[in-house]
Every structure is written in structure tokens, then in C-alpha cells.
Short mmCIF file of C-alpha atoms in Angstrom, two decimals:
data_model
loop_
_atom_site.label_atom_id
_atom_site.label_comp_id
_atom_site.label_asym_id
_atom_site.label_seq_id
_atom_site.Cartn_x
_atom_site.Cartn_y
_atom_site.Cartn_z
CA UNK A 1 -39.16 17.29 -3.01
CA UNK A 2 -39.10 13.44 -2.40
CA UNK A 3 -41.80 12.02 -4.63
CA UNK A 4 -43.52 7.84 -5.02
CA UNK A 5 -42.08 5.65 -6.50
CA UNK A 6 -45.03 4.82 -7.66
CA UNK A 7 -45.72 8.01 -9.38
CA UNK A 8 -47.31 8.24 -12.83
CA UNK A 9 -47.02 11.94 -14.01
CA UNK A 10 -50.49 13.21 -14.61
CA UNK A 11 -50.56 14.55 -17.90
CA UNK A 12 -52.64 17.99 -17.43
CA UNK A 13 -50.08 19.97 -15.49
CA UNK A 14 -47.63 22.56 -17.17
CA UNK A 15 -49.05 23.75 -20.80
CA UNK A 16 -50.67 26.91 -19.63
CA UNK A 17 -47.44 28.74 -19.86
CA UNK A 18 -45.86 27.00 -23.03
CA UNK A 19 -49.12 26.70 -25.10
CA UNK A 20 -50.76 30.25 -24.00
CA UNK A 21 -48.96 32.99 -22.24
CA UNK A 22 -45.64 34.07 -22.60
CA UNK A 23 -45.34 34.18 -19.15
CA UNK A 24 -45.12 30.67 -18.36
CA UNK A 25 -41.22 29.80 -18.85
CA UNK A 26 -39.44 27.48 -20.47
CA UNK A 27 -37.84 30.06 -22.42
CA UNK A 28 -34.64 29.90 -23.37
CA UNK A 29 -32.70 32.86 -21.81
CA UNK A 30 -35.90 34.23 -20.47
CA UNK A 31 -34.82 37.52 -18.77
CA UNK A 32 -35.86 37.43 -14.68
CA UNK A 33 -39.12 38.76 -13.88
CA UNK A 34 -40.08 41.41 -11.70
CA UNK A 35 -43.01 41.42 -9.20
CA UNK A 36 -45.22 44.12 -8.13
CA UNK A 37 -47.78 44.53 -5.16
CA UNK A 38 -49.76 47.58 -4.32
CA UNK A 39 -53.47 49.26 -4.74
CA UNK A 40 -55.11 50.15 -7.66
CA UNK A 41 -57.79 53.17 -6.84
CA UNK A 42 -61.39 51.61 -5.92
CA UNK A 43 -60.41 48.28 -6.81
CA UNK A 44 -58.48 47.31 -4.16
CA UNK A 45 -55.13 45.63 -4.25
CA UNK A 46 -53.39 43.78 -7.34
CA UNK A 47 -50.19 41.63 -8.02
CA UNK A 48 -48.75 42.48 -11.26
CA UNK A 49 -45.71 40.69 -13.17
CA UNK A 50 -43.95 42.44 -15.76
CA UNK A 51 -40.64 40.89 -18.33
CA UNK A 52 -38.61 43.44 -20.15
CA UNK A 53 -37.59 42.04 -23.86
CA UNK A 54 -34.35 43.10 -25.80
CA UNK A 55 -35.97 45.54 -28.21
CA UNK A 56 -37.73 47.40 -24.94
CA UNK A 57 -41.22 46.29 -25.14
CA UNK A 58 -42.55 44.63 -21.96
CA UNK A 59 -44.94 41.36 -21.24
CA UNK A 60 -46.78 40.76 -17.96
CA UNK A 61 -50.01 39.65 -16.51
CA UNK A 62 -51.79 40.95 -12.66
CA UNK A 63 -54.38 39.47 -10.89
CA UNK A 64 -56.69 40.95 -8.14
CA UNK A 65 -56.60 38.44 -5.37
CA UNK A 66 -59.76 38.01 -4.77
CA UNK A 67 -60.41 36.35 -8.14
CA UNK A 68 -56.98 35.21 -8.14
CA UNK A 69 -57.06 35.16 -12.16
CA UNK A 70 -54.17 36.61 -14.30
CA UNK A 71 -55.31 38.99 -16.95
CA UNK A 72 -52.72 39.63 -19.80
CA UNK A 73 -50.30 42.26 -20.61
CA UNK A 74 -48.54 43.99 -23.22
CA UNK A 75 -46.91 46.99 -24.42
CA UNK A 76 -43.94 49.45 -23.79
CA UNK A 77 -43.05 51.46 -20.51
CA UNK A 78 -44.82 53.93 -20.85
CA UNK A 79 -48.08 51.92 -21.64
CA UNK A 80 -49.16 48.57 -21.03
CA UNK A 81 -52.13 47.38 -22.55
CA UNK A 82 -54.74 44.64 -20.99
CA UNK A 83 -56.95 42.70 -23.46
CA UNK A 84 -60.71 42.21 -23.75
CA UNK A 85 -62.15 38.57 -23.33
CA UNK A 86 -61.39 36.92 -26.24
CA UNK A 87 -64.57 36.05 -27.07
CA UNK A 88 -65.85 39.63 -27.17
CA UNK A 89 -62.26 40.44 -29.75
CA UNK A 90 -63.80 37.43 -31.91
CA UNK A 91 -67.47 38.63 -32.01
CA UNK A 92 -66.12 41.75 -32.55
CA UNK A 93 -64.59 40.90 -36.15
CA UNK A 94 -61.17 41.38 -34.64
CA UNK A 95 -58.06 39.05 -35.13
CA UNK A 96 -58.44 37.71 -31.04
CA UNK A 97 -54.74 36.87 -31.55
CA UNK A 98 -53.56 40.61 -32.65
CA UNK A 99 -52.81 43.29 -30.04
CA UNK A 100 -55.84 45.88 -32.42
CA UNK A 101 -56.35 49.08 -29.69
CA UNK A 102 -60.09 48.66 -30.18
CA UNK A 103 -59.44 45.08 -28.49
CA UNK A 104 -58.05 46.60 -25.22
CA UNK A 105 -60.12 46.72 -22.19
CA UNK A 106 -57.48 49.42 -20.44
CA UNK A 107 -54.40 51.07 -20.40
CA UNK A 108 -51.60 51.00 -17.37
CA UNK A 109 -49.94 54.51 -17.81
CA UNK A 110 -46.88 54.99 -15.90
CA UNK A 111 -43.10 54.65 -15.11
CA UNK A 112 -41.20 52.14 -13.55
CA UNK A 113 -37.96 52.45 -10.96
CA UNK A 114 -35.92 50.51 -8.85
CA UNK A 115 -38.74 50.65 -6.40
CA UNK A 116 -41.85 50.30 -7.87
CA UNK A 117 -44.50 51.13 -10.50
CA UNK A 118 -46.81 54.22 -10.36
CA UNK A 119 -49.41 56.08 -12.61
CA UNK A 120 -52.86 55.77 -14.10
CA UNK A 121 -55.09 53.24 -15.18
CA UNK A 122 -57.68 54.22 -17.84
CA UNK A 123 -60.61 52.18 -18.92
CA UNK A 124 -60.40 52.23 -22.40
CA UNK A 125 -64.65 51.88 -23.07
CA UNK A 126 -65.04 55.16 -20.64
CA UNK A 127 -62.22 56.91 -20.23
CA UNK A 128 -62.49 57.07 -16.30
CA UNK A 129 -58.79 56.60 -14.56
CA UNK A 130 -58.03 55.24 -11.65
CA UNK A 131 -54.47 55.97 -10.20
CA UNK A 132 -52.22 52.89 -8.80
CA UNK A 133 -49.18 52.25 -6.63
CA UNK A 134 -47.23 49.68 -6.93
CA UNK A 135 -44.01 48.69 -4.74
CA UNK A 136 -41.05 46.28 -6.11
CA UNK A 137 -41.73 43.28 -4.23
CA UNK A 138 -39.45 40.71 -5.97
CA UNK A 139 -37.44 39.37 -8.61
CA UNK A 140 -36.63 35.58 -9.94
CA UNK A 141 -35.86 33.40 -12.63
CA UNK A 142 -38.99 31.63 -14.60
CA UNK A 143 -36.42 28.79 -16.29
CA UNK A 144 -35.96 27.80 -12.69
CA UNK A 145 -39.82 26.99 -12.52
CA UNK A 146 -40.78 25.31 -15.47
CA UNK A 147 -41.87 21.83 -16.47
CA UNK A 148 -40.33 19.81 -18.67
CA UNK A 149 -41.15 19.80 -22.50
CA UNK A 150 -42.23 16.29 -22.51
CA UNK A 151 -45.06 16.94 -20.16
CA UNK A 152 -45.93 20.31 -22.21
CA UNK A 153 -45.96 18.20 -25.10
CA UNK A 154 -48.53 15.75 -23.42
CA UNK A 155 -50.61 18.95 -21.55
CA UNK A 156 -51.47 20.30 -25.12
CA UNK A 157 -53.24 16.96 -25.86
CA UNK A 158 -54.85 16.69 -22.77
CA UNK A 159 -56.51 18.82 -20.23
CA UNK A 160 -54.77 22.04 -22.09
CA UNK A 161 -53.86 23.96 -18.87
CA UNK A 162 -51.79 23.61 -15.63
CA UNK A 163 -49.49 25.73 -13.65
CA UNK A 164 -46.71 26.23 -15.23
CA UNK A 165 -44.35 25.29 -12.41
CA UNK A 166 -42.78 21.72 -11.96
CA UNK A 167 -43.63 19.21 -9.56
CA UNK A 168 -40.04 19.34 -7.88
CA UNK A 169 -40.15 22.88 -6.89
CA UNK A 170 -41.68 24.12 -4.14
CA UNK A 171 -44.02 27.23 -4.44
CA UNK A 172 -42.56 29.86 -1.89
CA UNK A 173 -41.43 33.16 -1.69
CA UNK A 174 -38.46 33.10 -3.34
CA UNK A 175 -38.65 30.42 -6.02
CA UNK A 176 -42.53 31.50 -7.07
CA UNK A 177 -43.16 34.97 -5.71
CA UNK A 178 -45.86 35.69 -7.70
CA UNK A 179 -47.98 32.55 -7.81
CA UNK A 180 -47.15 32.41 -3.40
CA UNK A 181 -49.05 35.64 -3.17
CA UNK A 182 -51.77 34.12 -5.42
CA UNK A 183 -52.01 31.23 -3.53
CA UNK A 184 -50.97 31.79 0.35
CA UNK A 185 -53.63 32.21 3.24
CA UNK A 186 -56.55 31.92 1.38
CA UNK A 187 -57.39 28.38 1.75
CA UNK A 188 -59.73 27.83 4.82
CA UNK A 189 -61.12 24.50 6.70
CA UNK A 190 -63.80 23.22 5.29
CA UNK A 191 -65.38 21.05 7.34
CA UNK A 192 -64.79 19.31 10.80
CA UNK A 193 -62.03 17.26 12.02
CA UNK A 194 -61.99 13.71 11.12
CA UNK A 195 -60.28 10.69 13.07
CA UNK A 196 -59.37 10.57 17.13
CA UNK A 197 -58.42 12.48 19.62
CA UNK A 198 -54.57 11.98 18.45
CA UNK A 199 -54.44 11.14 14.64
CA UNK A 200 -57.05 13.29 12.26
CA UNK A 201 -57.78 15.06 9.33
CA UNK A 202 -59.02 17.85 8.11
CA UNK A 203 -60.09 19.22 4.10
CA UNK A 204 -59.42 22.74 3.25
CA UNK A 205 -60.68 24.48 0.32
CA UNK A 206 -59.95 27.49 -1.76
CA UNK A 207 -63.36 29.51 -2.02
CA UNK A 208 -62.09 30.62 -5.70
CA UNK A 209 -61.45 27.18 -6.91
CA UNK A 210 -63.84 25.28 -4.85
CA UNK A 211 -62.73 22.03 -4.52
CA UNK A 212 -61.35 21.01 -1.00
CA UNK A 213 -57.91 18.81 -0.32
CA UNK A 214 -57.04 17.71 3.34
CA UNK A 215 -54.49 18.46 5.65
CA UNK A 216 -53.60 16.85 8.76
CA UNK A 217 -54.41 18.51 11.91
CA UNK A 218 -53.43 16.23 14.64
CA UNK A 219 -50.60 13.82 14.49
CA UNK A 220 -48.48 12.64 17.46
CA UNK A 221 -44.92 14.11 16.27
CA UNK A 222 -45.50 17.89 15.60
CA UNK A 223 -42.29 17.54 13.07
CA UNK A 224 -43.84 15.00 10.96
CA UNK A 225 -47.60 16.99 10.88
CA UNK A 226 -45.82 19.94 9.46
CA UNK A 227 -43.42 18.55 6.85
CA UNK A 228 -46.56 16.64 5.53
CA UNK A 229 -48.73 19.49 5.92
CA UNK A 230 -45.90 21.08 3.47
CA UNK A 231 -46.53 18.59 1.16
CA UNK A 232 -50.42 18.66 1.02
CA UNK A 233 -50.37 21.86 0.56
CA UNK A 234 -48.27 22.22 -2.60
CA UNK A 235 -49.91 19.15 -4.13
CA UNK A 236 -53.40 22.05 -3.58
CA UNK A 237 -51.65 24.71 -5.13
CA UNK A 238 -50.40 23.13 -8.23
CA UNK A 239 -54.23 22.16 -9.04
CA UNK A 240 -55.37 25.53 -7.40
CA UNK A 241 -52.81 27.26 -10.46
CA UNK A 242 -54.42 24.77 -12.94
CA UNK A 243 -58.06 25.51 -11.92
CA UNK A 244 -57.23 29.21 -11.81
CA UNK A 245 -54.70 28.78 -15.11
CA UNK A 246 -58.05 27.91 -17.23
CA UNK A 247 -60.49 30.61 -16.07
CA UNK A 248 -57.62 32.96 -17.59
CA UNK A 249 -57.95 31.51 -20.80
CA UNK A 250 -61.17 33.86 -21.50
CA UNK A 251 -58.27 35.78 -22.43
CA UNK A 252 -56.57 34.08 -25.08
CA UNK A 253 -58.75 30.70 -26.16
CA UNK A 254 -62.39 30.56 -27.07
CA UNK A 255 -62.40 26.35 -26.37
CA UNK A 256 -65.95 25.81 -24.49
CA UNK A 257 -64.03 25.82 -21.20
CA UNK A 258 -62.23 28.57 -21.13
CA UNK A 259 -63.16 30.95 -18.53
CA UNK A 260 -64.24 27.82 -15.96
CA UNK A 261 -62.74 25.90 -13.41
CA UNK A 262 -61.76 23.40 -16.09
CA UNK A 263 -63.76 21.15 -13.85
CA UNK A 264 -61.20 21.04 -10.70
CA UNK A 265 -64.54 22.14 -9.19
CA UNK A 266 -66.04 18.57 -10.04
CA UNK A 267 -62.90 16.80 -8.33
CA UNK A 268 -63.14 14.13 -6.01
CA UNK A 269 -60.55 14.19 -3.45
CA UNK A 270 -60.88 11.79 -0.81
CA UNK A 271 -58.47 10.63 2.06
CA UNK A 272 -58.34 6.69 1.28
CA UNK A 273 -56.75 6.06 4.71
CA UNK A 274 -54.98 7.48 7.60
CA UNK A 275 -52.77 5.99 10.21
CA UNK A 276 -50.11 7.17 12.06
CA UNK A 277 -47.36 5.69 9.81
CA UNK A 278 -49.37 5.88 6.82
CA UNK A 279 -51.95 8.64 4.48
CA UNK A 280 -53.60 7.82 1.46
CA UNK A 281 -54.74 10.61 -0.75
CA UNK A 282 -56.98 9.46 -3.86
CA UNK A 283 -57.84 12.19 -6.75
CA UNK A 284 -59.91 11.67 -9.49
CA UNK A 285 -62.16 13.20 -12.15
CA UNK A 286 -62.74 14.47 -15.84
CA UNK A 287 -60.53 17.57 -16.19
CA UNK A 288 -60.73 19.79 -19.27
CA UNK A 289 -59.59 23.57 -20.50
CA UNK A 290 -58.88 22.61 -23.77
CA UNK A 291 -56.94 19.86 -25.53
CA UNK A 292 -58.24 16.77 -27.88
CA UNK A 293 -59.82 14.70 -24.61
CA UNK A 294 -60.25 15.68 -21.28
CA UNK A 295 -58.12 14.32 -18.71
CA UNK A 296 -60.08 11.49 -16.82
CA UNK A 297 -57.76 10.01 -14.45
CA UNK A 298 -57.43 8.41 -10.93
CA UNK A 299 -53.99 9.43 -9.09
CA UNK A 300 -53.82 7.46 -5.21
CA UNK A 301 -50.63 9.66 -2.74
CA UNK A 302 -49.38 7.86 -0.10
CA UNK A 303 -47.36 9.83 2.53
CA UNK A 304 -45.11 8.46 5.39
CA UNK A 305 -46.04 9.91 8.30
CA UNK A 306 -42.92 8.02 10.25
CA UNK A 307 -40.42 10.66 8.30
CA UNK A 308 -42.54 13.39 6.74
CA UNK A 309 -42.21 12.43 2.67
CA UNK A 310 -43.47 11.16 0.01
CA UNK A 311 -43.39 7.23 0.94
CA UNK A 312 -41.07 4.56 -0.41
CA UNK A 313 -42.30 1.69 -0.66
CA UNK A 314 -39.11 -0.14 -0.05
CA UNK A 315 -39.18 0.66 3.00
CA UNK A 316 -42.16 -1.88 3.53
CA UNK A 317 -41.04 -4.59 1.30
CA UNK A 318 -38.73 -4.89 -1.63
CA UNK A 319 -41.43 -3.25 -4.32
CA UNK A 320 -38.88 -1.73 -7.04
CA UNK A 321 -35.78 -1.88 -8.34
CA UNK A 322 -32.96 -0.22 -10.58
CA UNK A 323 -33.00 -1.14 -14.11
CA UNK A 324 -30.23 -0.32 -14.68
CA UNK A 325 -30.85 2.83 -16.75
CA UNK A 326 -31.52 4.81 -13.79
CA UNK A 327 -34.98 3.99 -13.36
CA UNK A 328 -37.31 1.97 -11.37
CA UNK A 329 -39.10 -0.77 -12.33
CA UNK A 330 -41.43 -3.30 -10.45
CA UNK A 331 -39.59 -5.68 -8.12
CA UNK A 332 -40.08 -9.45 -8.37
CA UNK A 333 -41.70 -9.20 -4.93
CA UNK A 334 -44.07 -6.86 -5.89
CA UNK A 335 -44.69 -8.85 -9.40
CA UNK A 336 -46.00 -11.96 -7.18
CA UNK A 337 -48.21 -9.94 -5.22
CA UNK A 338 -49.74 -8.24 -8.35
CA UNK A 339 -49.89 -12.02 -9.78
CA UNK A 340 -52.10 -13.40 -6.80
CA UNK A 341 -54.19 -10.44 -6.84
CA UNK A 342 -54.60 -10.34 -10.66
CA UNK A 343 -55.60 -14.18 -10.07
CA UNK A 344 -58.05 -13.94 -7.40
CA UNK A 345 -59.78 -11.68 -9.47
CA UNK A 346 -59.66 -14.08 -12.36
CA UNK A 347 -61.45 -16.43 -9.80
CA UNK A 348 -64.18 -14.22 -9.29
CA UNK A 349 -66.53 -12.13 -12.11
CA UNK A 350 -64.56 -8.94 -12.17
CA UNK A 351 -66.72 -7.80 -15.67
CA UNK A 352 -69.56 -5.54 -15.59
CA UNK A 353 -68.55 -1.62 -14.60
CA UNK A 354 -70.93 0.52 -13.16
CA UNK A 355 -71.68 2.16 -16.68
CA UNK A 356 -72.05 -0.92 -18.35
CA UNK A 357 -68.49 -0.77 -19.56
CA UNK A 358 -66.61 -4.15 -19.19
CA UNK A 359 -63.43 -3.70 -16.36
CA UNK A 360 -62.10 -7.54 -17.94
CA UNK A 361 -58.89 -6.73 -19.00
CA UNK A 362 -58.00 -4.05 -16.97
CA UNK A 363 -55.45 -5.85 -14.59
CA UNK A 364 -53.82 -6.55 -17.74
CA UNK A 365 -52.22 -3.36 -17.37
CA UNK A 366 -50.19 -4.07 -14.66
CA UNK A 367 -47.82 -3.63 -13.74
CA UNK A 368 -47.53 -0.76 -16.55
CA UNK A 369 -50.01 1.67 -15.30
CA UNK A 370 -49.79 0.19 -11.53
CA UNK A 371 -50.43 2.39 -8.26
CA UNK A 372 -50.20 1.14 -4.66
CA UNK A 373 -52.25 2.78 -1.87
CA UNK A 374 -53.68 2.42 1.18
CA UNK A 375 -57.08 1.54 2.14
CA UNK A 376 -59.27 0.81 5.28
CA UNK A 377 -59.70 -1.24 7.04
CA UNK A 378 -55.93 -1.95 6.48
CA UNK A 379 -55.09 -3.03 3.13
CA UNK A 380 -52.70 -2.41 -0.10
CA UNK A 381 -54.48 -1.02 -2.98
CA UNK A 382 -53.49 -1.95 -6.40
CA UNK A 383 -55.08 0.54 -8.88
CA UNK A 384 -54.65 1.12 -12.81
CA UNK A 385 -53.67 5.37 -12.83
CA UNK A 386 -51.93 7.07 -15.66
CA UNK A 387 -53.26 5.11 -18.49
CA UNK A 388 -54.67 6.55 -22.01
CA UNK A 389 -57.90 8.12 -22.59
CA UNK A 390 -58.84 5.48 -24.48
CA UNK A 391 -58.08 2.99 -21.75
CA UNK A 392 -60.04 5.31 -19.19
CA UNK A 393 -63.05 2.90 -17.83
CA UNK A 394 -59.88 1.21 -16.14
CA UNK A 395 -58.76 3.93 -13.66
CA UNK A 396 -59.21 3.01 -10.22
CA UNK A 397 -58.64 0.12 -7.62
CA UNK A 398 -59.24 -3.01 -9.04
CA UNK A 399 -57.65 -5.10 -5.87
CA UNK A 400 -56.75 -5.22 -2.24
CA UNK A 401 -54.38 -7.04 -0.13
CA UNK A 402 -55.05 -6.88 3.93
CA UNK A 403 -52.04 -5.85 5.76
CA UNK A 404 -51.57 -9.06 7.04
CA UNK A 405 -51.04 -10.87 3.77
CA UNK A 406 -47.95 -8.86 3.36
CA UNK A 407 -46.37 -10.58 6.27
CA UNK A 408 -44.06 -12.52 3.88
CA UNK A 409 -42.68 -9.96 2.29
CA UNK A 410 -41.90 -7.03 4.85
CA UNK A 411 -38.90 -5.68 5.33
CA UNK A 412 -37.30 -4.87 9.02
CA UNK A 413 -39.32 -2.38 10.03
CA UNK A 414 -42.13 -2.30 6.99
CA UNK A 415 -44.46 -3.89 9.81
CA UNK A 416 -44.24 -0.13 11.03
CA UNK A 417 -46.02 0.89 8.33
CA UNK A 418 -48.86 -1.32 8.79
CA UNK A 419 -50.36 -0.35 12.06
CA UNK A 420 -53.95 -0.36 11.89
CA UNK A 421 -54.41 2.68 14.90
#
């Protein structure tokens, strides 16, 4: 998947896996995993997931899609065991890390084949059992899914969950099977369309995570409204799996937000701007599920709508460059613009932040923790995203420069990009 330039990783995606359920890859030699789909008796339908280890005894985790939250597993073939919250294993005087049988909230009593997963489930306060079916629905490899340990590393500090899959592979079928049927045909619109009769928007939410995130619904090349339809839509599911990653955690963290939302609910996703060459997506917000801070970050998408990606900014004016290590850095051209902005605003009192926090010094992170966007009426944003908690009154757009200032510096064919529709 063709990512910004421009990108700085956001830190709270990828521990939930790593940090809390074995589930979650990154495993070295992790044996495939096999997906199930079928009915449980009076509760409707489930998705389970089960791993076999070497010495026989199997891992695994189900959701019912309606809440669309995994509950644990654990135990041999012939029984796997699901766990009470772990709140109510801790009140109880129990170790809420052990596997103790008067911890278990139910047993899954059955036998597996080559096409499914059948027998009882039995409530282990009552005793009442429920029989399920379960059909073989798919098999696949979690090392192919996971993050890398560097962004684990920096999950754990901050914001504690995420969705255990990397940004550079696409939830489907066949890659994610499991977290697809979590996630597929349950977001709905949300509200009307936004823009004109040719070019508009419109946001879509999740009624189990509750925030919304937009996706285009008119756009003059069909092609282009689908491929960044694609896009939007995977940038919703990886927070959807984070939102839904931390109200799982009632199962195996007692931090004061586990069991929420982790405060995707909160989120404030807004379109920044929308042409037909170019769409801005802003998200920002205080995320938390854990972690020493929460996450409180400002992250701007732009998407070319002239090819159906992730935009490069090169392709409007010379913005970055190799450095010869295989990575990008900031081009000249793009230095000069940064420098006019940062001194315009040097002109001008650019102190005093809404909550009485100073903003001077903030442009001082440029071009470090630098993010170009799109705004209206037709400008470049420059924003401060990515930076340290510490550093956090900063996030946001701190300049502009109208289209037309950019005249300089375009590239053939970057005046494309600037059409004001």
C-alpha cells in the first residue's frame, strides 16, 4: 500500500498482540491459524480463532459480531477454556494472570476436523450448555500480519493497544480472515452527503466503535473513487481493531481503561479539504488503553484523487529527497517554504494557545515533526504531528500557504493538484 511521504508513524498501533494476547503475531515460527464461523445455540453466531502449540495444547480467542470483541482462549482439544473479566479474577483473590478453573467463565467441549469444530458450550457459574457448530472457514499465517518491534516497543509506552496488523497490509480475506469478518459490512453512513453534485463526501461509522471516518461517494472517475474508497476504509479498520483491541483488555489488564473504547469514541476526524485532485483527512485526539501517557496526537492524510494513492508530494513540487541511506528527508524547496512560513509567523504574535499554554516555539520543530495538508479555501498546511507527549500543546497546523504562493515551485503538472473546484 503506497503511503505519504510525509508520514509520521503514530505510535499507538500494534502492542495489543505483542504486549497482551498471544494471538497477536510476531512470533517467531508461529504455527498458521485456523478460523472458524458458525452458531452457537441462543446466542447467535461467533468467529472463533484457534493455534495448535507443539506440546498439543491450543490458544485462541472468538468474538460475537455484534460486539465485535475477542474474548480469550485456552486449553487442550478436548476443552477450551474462556476467562472471567479480569477484574472479577482480581477481586476474587485469584492470580488474574493464572489459568485457576474457578476463574473460567465457560468451557468449549468438543472435537475438531478438517472441516470444522462441533460440541458443547457450558457456562461454568450454571452449568446450562448450549451446543455450537462451527465450519473451517480459513487458514493463514499471523508473521505475515504483524507490526514491526520498534513500533511494539513504542505502543507499550503509549496508548497500550492497537491492531496488531501492519500498516502495509491490507485487511482482506485472505491476508486477515479473521479480523475481515470482524470488520466487513458493518460500517454504515452516518450522515448526509457533503460537497456538489459531482465531487462529495460522505462519514461512515461503526455503531460498536462509534466514531465516524469519511468516504467518498461521488467523484468524476469511478476508478479513482474506489481505489481511494479502499484506502479510507482500511485507515477505519486499523482504528476500528484498536478501539475494539482495548475493550478486550477487561480480559487480561485492570488499567482504568480497559474494557472502553480507549477513547477512539472521543476522536475527531474531520475532512480538511476535498477537491477533485486532492483529500485531506485530519485525525486527532487523546487516545489511551493503557501505557505511561496517553497518545495525544494530530495525524493530517492527503490522498491523490488524480491516481487513487496515498499522495506524493513530488509530484507537486520537489518536497523530499533521498538521503542517501534510503530515506527521505525534506527537500531544499520545501525547507524555504517552511522558512517563510516559520517567519511570517515570527512577524505576527503566534503565543497564547487556547489553554493558556504558550504555541512559541513550536515551529521550531520543523521540519522534524513536519506534516503537509490541505486546507480550504485552497492552501498547504504545515502542521507539527508525531512529536512527544511532552511536546503535545504543539500538534496541529501552525501555518498556511494559498495555492497560489506555490506557483514558484510546482512541478509540470503539480498545478493539477491545486484546482480549487
Amino acid at each position: 500500500m503506497s503511503r505519504s511521504p510525509v508520514r509520521v508513524f503514530r505510535p499507538w498501533l500494534g502492542a495489543f498482540a505483542l504486549v497482551l494476547l498471544p494471538l497477536a503475531g510476531n512470533q517467531a515460527g508461529a504455527a498458521p491459524r485456523t478460523v472458524y464461523a458458525g452458531t452457537l445455540q441462543g446466542a447467535g453466531e461467533v468467529v472463533m480463532e484457534l493455534e495448535a502449540a507443539q506440546d498439543g495444547t491450543l490458544t485462541g480467542r472468538y468474538f460475537y459480531p455484534k460486539q465485535g470483541v475477542d474474548i480469550p482462549l485456552k486449553g487442550t482439544p478436548a476443552a477450551l477454556y474462556e476467562p472471567k473479566p479480569y477484574y472479577e479474577r482480581k477481586e476474587a483473590g485469584l492470580d488474574p494472570d493464572e489459568d485457576a478453573p474457578a476463574g473460567r467463565a465457560a468451557a468449549w467441549q468438543g472435537a475438531r476436523d478438517a472441516d470444522g469444530y462441533r460440541g458443547q458450550w457450558v457456562d461454568a457459574r450454571t452449568g446450562k450448555r448450549r451446543s455450537f457448530q462451527l465450519r473451517r472457514v480459513a487458514e493463514y499465517d499471523p508473521d505475515a500480519l504483524a507490526p514491526d518491534s520498534v513500533r511494539a516497543v513504542t505502543d507499550a509506552i503509549s496508548g497500550g493497544m492497537g491492531s496488531g496488523i501492519a500498516f502495509d497490509v491490507s485487511i482482506d480475506a485472505e491476508r486477515a480472515p479473521y479480523e475481515t469478518r470482524k470488520l466487513a459490512g458493518y460500517a454504515v453512513p452516518a450522515g448526509p452527503d457533503i460537497g456538489t453534485p459531482t465531487l462529495a463526501y460522505r462519514m461512515w461509522r461503526d455503531p460498536r466503535t462509534k466514531f465516524s471516518y469519511p468516504r467518498l461517494s461521488r467523484h468524476p472517475d469511478a476508478k479513482v473513487l474506489e481505489r481511494v474508497n479502499g484506502l479510507l476504509e482500511q485507515r477505519h479498520w486499523q482504528m476500528s481493531l484498536a478501539a475494539l483491541a482495548c475493550k478486550a483488555s477487561a480480559y487480561t489488564d485492570d488499567n482504568p481503561a480497559a474494557g472502553t473504547l480507549g477513547s477512539y469514541d472521543e476522536e475527531e476526524i474531520k475532512v480538511d479539504w476535498l477537491s477533485s485532485a486532492l483529500m485531506t483527512v485530519s485525525e486527532s485526539g487523546s487516545l489511551y488503553c493503557g501505557g505511561a501517557h496517553p497518545n495525544n496526537h494530530f495525524e493530517p492524510y492527503t490522498f491523490d484523487l488524480l491516481r487513487g494513492e496515498y499522495l506524493d508530494w513530488n509530484h507537486v513540487f520537489d518536497a523530499y529527497e533521498s538521503d542517501g541511506n534510503g530515506f527521505r528527508t525534506e527537500s531544499a524547496t520545501l525547507l524555504e517554504v517552511v522558512n517563510a512560513a516559520r517567519n511570517a509567523l515570527a512577524s505576527t504574535d503566534a503565543t497564547g494557545a487556547a489553554d493558556g499554554e504558550s504555541l512559541e516555539g513550536c515551529v521550531d520543530l520543523w521540519p522534524s515533526f513536519l506534516a503537509l495538508g490541505a486546507e480550504a479555501p485552497g492552501m498547504l498546511s504545515l502542521s507539527v504531528s508525531g512529536v512527544g507527549h511532552a511536546m503535545g500543546v504543539c500538534l496541529g497546523t501552525h501555518a498556511v500557504v494559498p495555492f497560489k504562493d506555490l506557483a514558484p515551485y510546482l512541478k509540470p503538472g503539480g498545478e493539477a493538484y491545486l484546482v480549487v473546484d
